[in-house]
PDB file of C-alpha atoms in Angstrom:
ATOM      1  CA  UNK H   1       6.965  -6.497 -11.955  1.00  0.00           C
ATOM      2  CA  UNK H   2       7.400  -3.702  -9.524  1.00  0.00           C
ATOM      3  CA  UNK H   3      10.828  -2.783 -10.523  1.00  0.00           C
ATOM      4  CA  UNK H   4      11.708   0.040 -12.880  1.00  0.00           C
ATOM      5  CA  UNK H   5       7.963   1.442 -11.990  1.00  0.00           C
ATOM      6  CA  UNK H   6       6.947   5.323 -11.821  1.00  0.00           C
ATOM      7  CA  UNK H   7       4.564   5.023  -8.709  1.00  0.00           C
ATOM      8  CA  UNK H   8       3.310   8.808  -7.578  1.00  0.00           C
ATOM      9  CA  UNK H   9       1.363   8.049  -3.958  1.00  0.00           C
ATOM     10  CA  UNK H  10      -0.460  11.423  -3.950  1.00  0.00           C
ATOM     11  CA  UNK H  11      -1.337  11.944  -0.159  1.00  0.00           C
ATOM     12  CA  UNK H  12       1.078   9.951   0.801  1.00  0.00           C
ATOM     13  CA  UNK H  13       2.079  11.559   4.749  1.00  0.00           C
ATOM     14  CA  UNK H  14       0.357   8.649   6.666  1.00  0.00           C
ATOM     15  CA  UNK H  15       1.647   6.146   8.324  1.00  0.00           C
ATOM     16  CA  UNK H  16       0.106   3.456   4.781  1.00  0.00           C
ATOM     17  CA  UNK H  17       2.058   6.343   2.738  1.00  0.00           C
ATOM     18  CA  UNK H  18       4.809   5.653   4.413  1.00  0.00           C
ATOM     19  CA  UNK H  19       4.689   2.091   4.432  1.00  0.00           C
ATOM     20  CA  UNK H  20       3.258   1.663   1.167  1.00  0.00           C
ATOM     21  CA  UNK H  21       6.199   4.425  -0.520  1.00  0.00           C
ATOM     22  CA  UNK H  22       8.631   1.938   1.549  1.00  0.00           C
ATOM     23  CA  UNK H  23       8.119  -1.423   0.056  1.00  0.00           C
ATOM     24  CA  UNK H  24       7.241  -0.239  -3.746  1.00  0.00           C
ATOM     25  CA  UNK H  25      11.994   1.480  -2.800  1.00  0.00           C
ATOM     26  CA  UNK H  26      12.445  -1.971  -2.110  1.00  0.00           C
ATOM     27  CA  UNK H  27      11.062  -3.458  -5.077  1.00  0.00           C
ATOM     28  CA  UNK H  28      13.348  -1.672  -7.256  1.00  0.00           C
ATOM     29  CA  UNK H  29      10.653   1.390  -8.022  1.00  0.00           C
ATOM     30  CA  UNK H  30      10.802   4.619  -8.640  1.00  0.00           C
ATOM     31  CA  UNK H  31       7.876   6.371  -5.631  1.00  0.00           C
ATOM     32  CA  UNK H  32       7.453   9.357  -6.670  1.00  0.00           C
ATOM     33  CA  UNK H  33       5.544  11.450  -2.863  1.00  0.00           C
ATOM     34  CA  UNK H  34       2.919  14.040  -2.683  1.00  0.00           C
ATOM     35  CA  UNK H  35       1.374  16.389   0.186  1.00  0.00           C
ATOM     36  CA  UNK H  36       0.478  19.622   1.356  1.00  0.00           C
ATOM     37  CA  UNK H  37       3.589  20.412   3.590  1.00  0.00           C
ATOM     38  CA  UNK H  38       7.126  19.667   3.295  1.00  0.00           C
ATOM     39  CA  UNK H  39       7.736  19.188   7.131  1.00  0.00           C
ATOM     40  CA  UNK H  40       5.217  15.978   6.854  1.00  0.00           C
ATOM     41  CA  UNK H  41       7.192  15.188   3.562  1.00  0.00           C
ATOM     42  CA  UNK H  42      10.543  14.599   4.986  1.00  0.00           C
ATOM     43  CA  UNK H  43       9.808  10.581   6.298  1.00  0.00           C
ATOM     44  CA  UNK H  44       9.360   9.665   2.911  1.00  0.00           C
ATOM     45  CA  UNK H  45      12.589  11.332   1.395  1.00  0.00           C
ATOM     46  CA  UNK H  46      14.520  10.179   3.980  1.00  0.00           C
ATOM     47  CA  UNK H  47      13.078   6.931   2.720  1.00  0.00           C
ATOM     48  CA  UNK H  48      14.272   7.310  -1.166  1.00  0.00           C
ATOM     49  CA  UNK H  49      10.495   9.230  -2.672  1.00  0.00           C
ATOM     50  CA  UNK H  50      11.110  12.093  -4.328  1.00  0.00           C
ATOM     51  CA  UNK H  51       8.633  14.159  -2.797  1.00  0.00           C
ATOM     52  CA  UNK H  52       6.580  16.788  -3.988  1.00  0.00           C
ATOM     53  CA  UNK H  53       4.736  19.563  -2.789  1.00  0.00           C
ATOM     54  CA  UNK H  54       1.336  19.658  -4.400  1.00  0.00           C
ATOM     55  CA  UNK H  55      -2.601  19.015  -3.215  1.00  0.00           C
ATOM     56  CA  UNK H  56      -4.001  15.831  -4.244  1.00  0.00           C
ATOM     57  CA  UNK H  57      -7.281  16.617  -4.370  1.00  0.00           C
ATOM     58  CA  UNK H  58      -7.047  19.174  -6.947  1.00  0.00           C
ATOM     59  CA  UNK H  59      -7.689  18.987 -10.068  1.00  0.00           C
ATOM     60  CA  UNK H  60      -5.266  21.516 -11.716  1.00  0.00           C
ATOM     61  CA  UNK H  61      -2.396  20.210  -9.253  1.00  0.00           C
ATOM     62  CA  UNK H  62      -1.864  17.271 -10.551  1.00  0.00           C
ATOM     63  CA  UNK H  63      -2.575  17.630 -14.004  1.00  0.00           C
ATOM     64  CA  UNK H  64       0.868  19.637 -13.667  1.00  0.00           C
ATOM     65  CA  UNK H  65       2.435  16.858 -11.713  1.00  0.00           C
ATOM     66  CA  UNK H  66       1.177  15.283 -14.561  1.00  0.00           C
ATOM     67  CA  UNK H  67       3.296  16.932 -17.037  1.00  0.00           C
ATOM     68  CA  UNK H  68       6.048  17.524 -15.695  1.00  0.00           C
ATOM     69  CA  UNK H  69       6.549  13.518 -14.682  1.00  0.00           C
ATOM     70  CA  UNK H  70       5.892  12.228 -18.084  1.00  0.00           C
ATOM     71  CA  UNK H  71       5.447   8.186 -18.515  1.00  0.00           C
ATOM     72  CA  UNK H  72       3.916   6.872 -14.639  1.00  0.00           C
ATOM     73  CA  UNK H  73       3.049   3.833 -14.121  1.00  0.00           C
ATOM     74  CA  UNK H  74       0.418   3.359 -11.063  1.00  0.00           C
ATOM     75  CA  UNK H  75      -1.175   6.066  -8.442  1.00  0.00           C
ATOM     76  CA  UNK H  76      -2.557   5.412  -5.839  1.00  0.00           C
ATOM     77  CA  UNK H  77      -4.836   8.042  -4.192  1.00  0.00           C
ATOM     78  CA  UNK H  78      -4.176   7.853  -0.219  1.00  0.00           C
ATOM     79  CA  UNK H  79      -5.580  10.714   1.589  1.00  0.00           C
ATOM     80  CA  UNK H  80      -8.891   9.230   3.974  1.00  0.00           C
ATOM     81  CA  UNK H  81      -9.366   9.270   7.137  1.00  0.00           C
ATOM     82  CA  UNK H  82     -12.841   8.538   9.257  1.00  0.00           C
ATOM     83  CA  UNK H  83     -15.948  10.786  11.400  1.00  0.00           C
ATOM     84  CA  UNK H  84     -18.393   8.065  12.209  1.00  0.00           C
ATOM     85  CA  UNK H  85     -20.509   7.229  15.988  1.00  0.00           C
ATOM     86  CA  UNK H  86     -24.161   9.686  17.075  1.00  0.00           C
ATOM     87  CA  UNK H  87     -26.155   6.725  14.287  1.00  0.00           C
ATOM     88  CA  UNK H  88     -28.193   8.476  11.496  1.00  0.00           C
ATOM     89  CA  UNK H  89     -28.881  12.081  13.618  1.00  0.00           C
ATOM     90  CA  UNK H  90     -25.089  12.431  14.337  1.00  0.00           C
ATOM     91  CA  UNK H  91     -23.123  12.541  10.315  1.00  0.00           C
ATOM     92  CA  UNK H  92     -23.574  16.266  10.602  1.00  0.00           C
ATOM     93  CA  UNK H  93     -22.492  18.076   8.056  1.00  0.00           C
ATOM     94  CA  UNK H  94     -18.605  19.303   9.238  1.00  0.00           C
ATOM     95  CA  UNK H  95     -17.459  15.373   9.453  1.00  0.00           C
ATOM     96  CA  UNK H  96     -19.331  15.026   5.386  1.00  0.00           C
ATOM     97  CA  UNK H  97     -16.922  18.097   4.026  1.00  0.00           C
ATOM     98  CA  UNK H  98     -14.325  16.100   6.477  1.00  0.00           C
ATOM     99  CA  UNK H  99     -14.378  13.247   3.957  1.00  0.00           C
ATOM    100  CA  UNK H 100     -14.581  14.808   1.160  1.00  0.00           C
ATOM    101  CA  UNK H 101     -11.040  14.732   0.467  1.00  0.00           C
ATOM    102  CA  UNK H 102     -10.736  11.590  -0.158  1.00  0.00           C
ATOM    103  CA  UNK H 103     -13.710  11.207  -2.816  1.00  0.00           C
ATOM    104  CA  UNK H 104     -12.106  15.247  -4.980  1.00  0.00           C
ATOM    105  CA  UNK H 105      -8.201  12.956  -4.517  1.00  0.00           C
ATOM    106  CA  UNK H 106      -9.862   9.816  -6.501  1.00  0.00           C
ATOM    107  CA  UNK H 107     -11.318  12.574  -9.052  1.00  0.00           C
ATOM    108  CA  UNK H 108      -8.786  14.484  -9.437  1.00  0.00           C
ATOM    109  CA  UNK H 109      -5.640  11.382  -9.957  1.00  0.00           C
ATOM    110  CA  UNK H 110      -7.501  10.118 -11.911  1.00  0.00           C
ATOM    111  CA  UNK H 111      -8.571  11.807 -14.185  1.00  0.00           C
ATOM    112  CA  UNK H 112      -4.969  14.009 -14.398  1.00  0.00           C
ATOM    113  CA  UNK H 113      -3.041  10.419 -14.758  1.00  0.00           C
ATOM    114  CA  UNK H 114      -5.612   8.807 -17.482  1.00  0.00           C
ATOM    115  CA  UNK H 115      -3.679   9.667 -20.704  1.00  0.00           C
ATOM    116  CA  UNK H 116      -0.001   8.831 -19.011  1.00  0.00           C
ATOM    117  CA  UNK H 117      -1.283   5.386 -17.194  1.00  0.00           C
ATOM    118  CA  UNK H 118      -3.110   4.173 -20.639  1.00  0.00           C
ATOM    119  CA  UNK H 119       0.420   5.200 -22.728  1.00  0.00           C
ATOM    120  CA  UNK H 120       2.341   2.699 -20.048  1.00  0.00           C
ATOM    121  CA  UNK H 121       2.266  -0.934 -20.870  1.00  0.00           C
ATOM    122  CA  UNK H 122       1.029  -2.194 -17.276  1.00  0.00           C
ATOM    123  CA  UNK H 123      -0.379   1.230 -15.395  1.00  0.00           C
ATOM    124  CA  UNK H 124      -2.639   1.160 -12.984  1.00  0.00           C
ATOM    125  CA  UNK H 125      -4.827   2.320 -10.446  1.00  0.00           C
ATOM    126  CA  UNK H 126      -5.830   1.790  -7.461  1.00  0.00           C
ATOM    127  CA  UNK H 127      -7.982   3.350  -4.333  1.00  0.00           C
ATOM    128  CA  UNK H 128      -8.413   1.856  -0.566  1.00  0.00           C
ATOM    129  CA  UNK H 129     -11.739   1.240   0.428  1.00  0.00           C
ATOM    130  CA  UNK H 130     -13.314  -0.248   3.811  1.00  0.00           C
ATOM    131  CA  UNK H 131     -15.804  -3.330   3.768  1.00  0.00           C
ATOM    132  CA  UNK H 132     -18.341  -0.655   4.716  1.00  0.00           C
ATOM    133  CA  UNK H 133     -19.657   0.146   1.546  1.00  0.00           C
ATOM    134  CA  UNK H 134     -20.981  -3.070   1.719  1.00  0.00           C
ATOM    135  CA  UNK H 135     -23.162  -3.070   4.487  1.00  0.00           C
ATOM    136  CA  UNK H 136     -23.726   0.026   5.368  1.00  0.00           C
ATOM    137  CA  UNK H 137     -24.282   0.815   9.026  1.00  0.00           C
ATOM    138  CA  UNK H 138     -26.327   4.184  10.461  1.00  0.00           C
ATOM    139  CA  UNK H 139     -23.152   5.643  12.962  1.00  0.00           C
ATOM    140  CA  UNK H 140     -21.178   5.293   9.482  1.00  0.00           C
ATOM    141  CA  UNK H 141     -23.364   6.882   6.167  1.00  0.00           C
ATOM    142  CA  UNK H 142     -21.216   9.849   5.584  1.00  0.00           C
ATOM    143  CA  UNK H 143     -17.678   7.162   5.607  1.00  0.00           C
ATOM    144  CA  UNK H 144     -19.822   4.658   4.191  1.00  0.00           C
ATOM    145  CA  UNK H 145     -21.501   6.891   1.111  1.00  0.00           C
ATOM    146  CA  UNK H 146     -18.035   8.530   0.233  1.00  0.00           C
ATOM    147  CA  UNK H 147     -16.708   5.238   0.185  1.00  0.00           C
ATOM    148  CA  UNK H 148     -19.100   3.930  -1.919  1.00  0.00           C
ATOM    149  CA  UNK H 149     -18.702   6.377  -3.954  1.00  0.00           C
ATOM    150  CA  UNK H 150     -15.165   5.982  -4.550  1.00  0.00           C
ATOM    151  CA  UNK H 151     -15.735   2.746  -5.742  1.00  0.00           C
ATOM    152  CA  UNK H 152     -18.336   3.771  -8.138  1.00  0.00           C
ATOM    153  CA  UNK H 153     -15.955   6.395  -9.302  1.00  0.00           C
ATOM    154  CA  UNK H 154     -12.814   3.123  -9.579  1.00  0.00           C
ATOM    155  CA  UNK H 155     -15.044   1.680 -11.950  1.00  0.00           C
ATOM    156  CA  UNK H 156     -15.657   3.637 -14.244  1.00  0.00           C
ATOM    157  CA  UNK H 157     -12.108   4.305 -14.756  1.00  0.00           C
ATOM    158  CA  UNK H 158     -11.922   0.996 -14.730  1.00  0.00           C
ATOM    159  CA  UNK H 159     -14.377   0.766 -17.368  1.00  0.00           C
ATOM    160  CA  UNK H 160     -13.198   4.032 -19.282  1.00  0.00           C
ATOM    161  CA  UNK H 161      -9.549   2.076 -19.785  1.00  0.00           C
ATOM    162  CA  UNK H 162     -10.956  -1.112 -20.734  1.00  0.00           C
ATOM    163  CA  UNK H 163     -13.273   0.873 -23.806  1.00  0.00           C
ATOM    164  CA  UNK H 164      -9.799   2.727 -24.616  1.00  0.00           C
ATOM    165  CA  UNK H 165      -8.125  -0.309 -25.719  1.00  0.00           C
ATOM    166  CA  UNK H 166     -11.157  -1.730 -27.628  1.00  0.00           C
ATOM    167  CA  UNK H 167     -12.221   1.041 -30.004  1.00  0.00           C
ATOM    168  CA  UNK H 168      -7.735   1.257 -30.431  1.00  0.00           C
ATOM    169  CA  UNK H 169      -8.450  -2.121 -31.223  1.00  0.00           C
ATOM    170  CA  UNK H 170      -5.091  -2.590 -28.578  1.00  0.00           C
ATOM    171  CA  UNK H 171      -4.536  -5.271 -26.121  1.00  0.00           C
ATOM    172  CA  UNK H 172      -5.923  -3.998 -22.293  1.00  0.00           C
ATOM    173  CA  UNK H 173      -2.564  -2.578 -20.743  1.00  0.00           C
ATOM    174  CA  UNK H 174      -3.959  -0.125 -17.360  1.00  0.00           C
ATOM    175  CA  UNK H 175      -6.082  -1.030 -14.877  1.00  0.00           C
ATOM    176  CA  UNK H 176      -8.226   0.196 -12.440  1.00  0.00           C
ATOM    177  CA  UNK H 177      -8.817  -1.967  -8.865  1.00  0.00           C
ATOM    178  CA  UNK H 178     -10.207  -0.977  -5.902  1.00  0.00           C
ATOM    179  CA  UNK H 179      -8.124  -2.191  -2.091  1.00  0.00           C
ATOM    180  CA  UNK H 180     -10.809  -3.262   0.852  1.00  0.00           C
ATOM    181  CA  UNK H 181      -9.369  -2.922   4.259  1.00  0.00           C
ATOM    182  CA  UNK H 182     -11.703  -5.073   6.737  1.00  0.00           C
ATOM    183  CA  UNK H 183     -11.369  -2.747  10.186  1.00  0.00           C
ATOM    184  CA  UNK H 184      -8.280  -0.322  11.014  1.00  0.00           C
ATOM    185  CA  UNK H 185      -6.002  -0.185   7.653  1.00  0.00           C
ATOM    186  CA  UNK H 186      -3.164  -1.693   8.098  1.00  0.00           C
ATOM    187  CA  UNK H 187      -0.192  -0.006   6.052  1.00  0.00           C
ATOM    188  CA  UNK H 188       1.650  -3.643   5.510  1.00  0.00           C
ATOM    189  CA  UNK H 189      -1.035  -4.970   4.309  1.00  0.00           C
ATOM    190  CA  UNK H 190      -1.787  -2.004   2.009  1.00  0.00           C
ATOM    191  CA  UNK H 191       1.982  -2.174   0.727  1.00  0.00           C
ATOM    192  CA  UNK H 192       2.421  -5.558   0.067  1.00  0.00           C
ATOM    193  CA  UNK H 193      -0.912  -5.111  -1.712  1.00  0.00           C
ATOM    194  CA  UNK H 194       0.670  -1.992  -3.643  1.00  0.00           C
ATOM    195  CA  UNK H 195       3.770  -4.023  -4.897  1.00  0.00           C
ATOM    196  CA  UNK H 196       1.433  -7.164  -6.497  1.00  0.00           C
ATOM    197  CA  UNK H 197      -0.530  -4.637  -8.639  1.00  0.00           C
ATOM    198  CA  UNK H 198       1.934  -5.925 -11.298  1.00  0.00           C
ATOM    199  CA  UNK H 199       1.251  -9.953 -10.155  1.00  0.00           C
ATOM    200  CA  UNK H 200      -1.941 -10.108 -12.727  1.00  0.00           C
ATOM    201  CA  UNK H 201      -1.664  -8.740 -16.230  1.00  0.00           C
ATOM    202  CA  UNK H 202      -4.238  -5.900 -16.736  1.00  0.00           C
ATOM    203  CA  UNK H 203      -7.230  -7.900 -18.570  1.00  0.00           C
ATOM    204  CA  UNK H 204      -6.960 -10.124 -14.481  1.00  0.00           C
ATOM    205  CA  UNK H 205      -7.105  -7.328 -12.686  1.00  0.00           C
ATOM    206  CA  UNK H 206      -8.979  -3.769 -14.228  1.00  0.00           C
ATOM    207  CA  UNK H 207     -11.992  -3.232 -12.112  1.00  0.00           C
ATOM    208  CA  UNK H 208     -11.672  -6.593  -8.997  1.00  0.00           C
ATOM    209  CA  UNK H 209     -11.618  -6.047  -5.711  1.00  0.00           C
ATOM    210  CA  UNK H 210      -9.080  -6.654  -3.591  1.00  0.00           C
ATOM    211  CA  UNK H 211      -9.390  -7.461  -0.170  1.00  0.00           C
ATOM    212  CA  UNK H 212      -6.641  -6.293   2.359  1.00  0.00           C
ATOM    213  CA  UNK H 213      -5.457  -9.719   4.451  1.00  0.00           C
TER     214      UNK H 213
END
């Protein structure tokens, strides 16, 4: 059930962030949307989200945000972007560095909100990936590598949730999942998938890949 949930959309100033925030708010959730520039957060604030100026790639800033918020039921890092082309020789260091913040946001948010999500009665952590991880191409090697690394990290988050519950002799309540888009990310498809995160219990959802269509 999405209603009454507190959801953090980290790096939410894209069209996908706005669509997801709007869908969550319509479903009754409290949405905290973060970004690095106040003006880019205006559409999210107008849609009814609580906005916070914070860098999703910074563990320090995400930890401070987690401390301010207290109870959190879901965190979705939405830092993204694409660069590619030119075959393997075209996979420049500049492009790699430009793609790196997406992985940094996954690492920072999952670590900063680990305790709050495990404390929730239905904590959810989910990232946006791509089907390119299943068949990387030379012209998109930088991008595929970054997505694959993000997926591996998210799988580790899932294992951490399962281990913590097992060690405590408790029912698994937190789940970590991957959304995979084929081609360009469709904001409405992501929004629907995020709202549906509570349609499955944590044991069924944890460590799964969800196709966005």
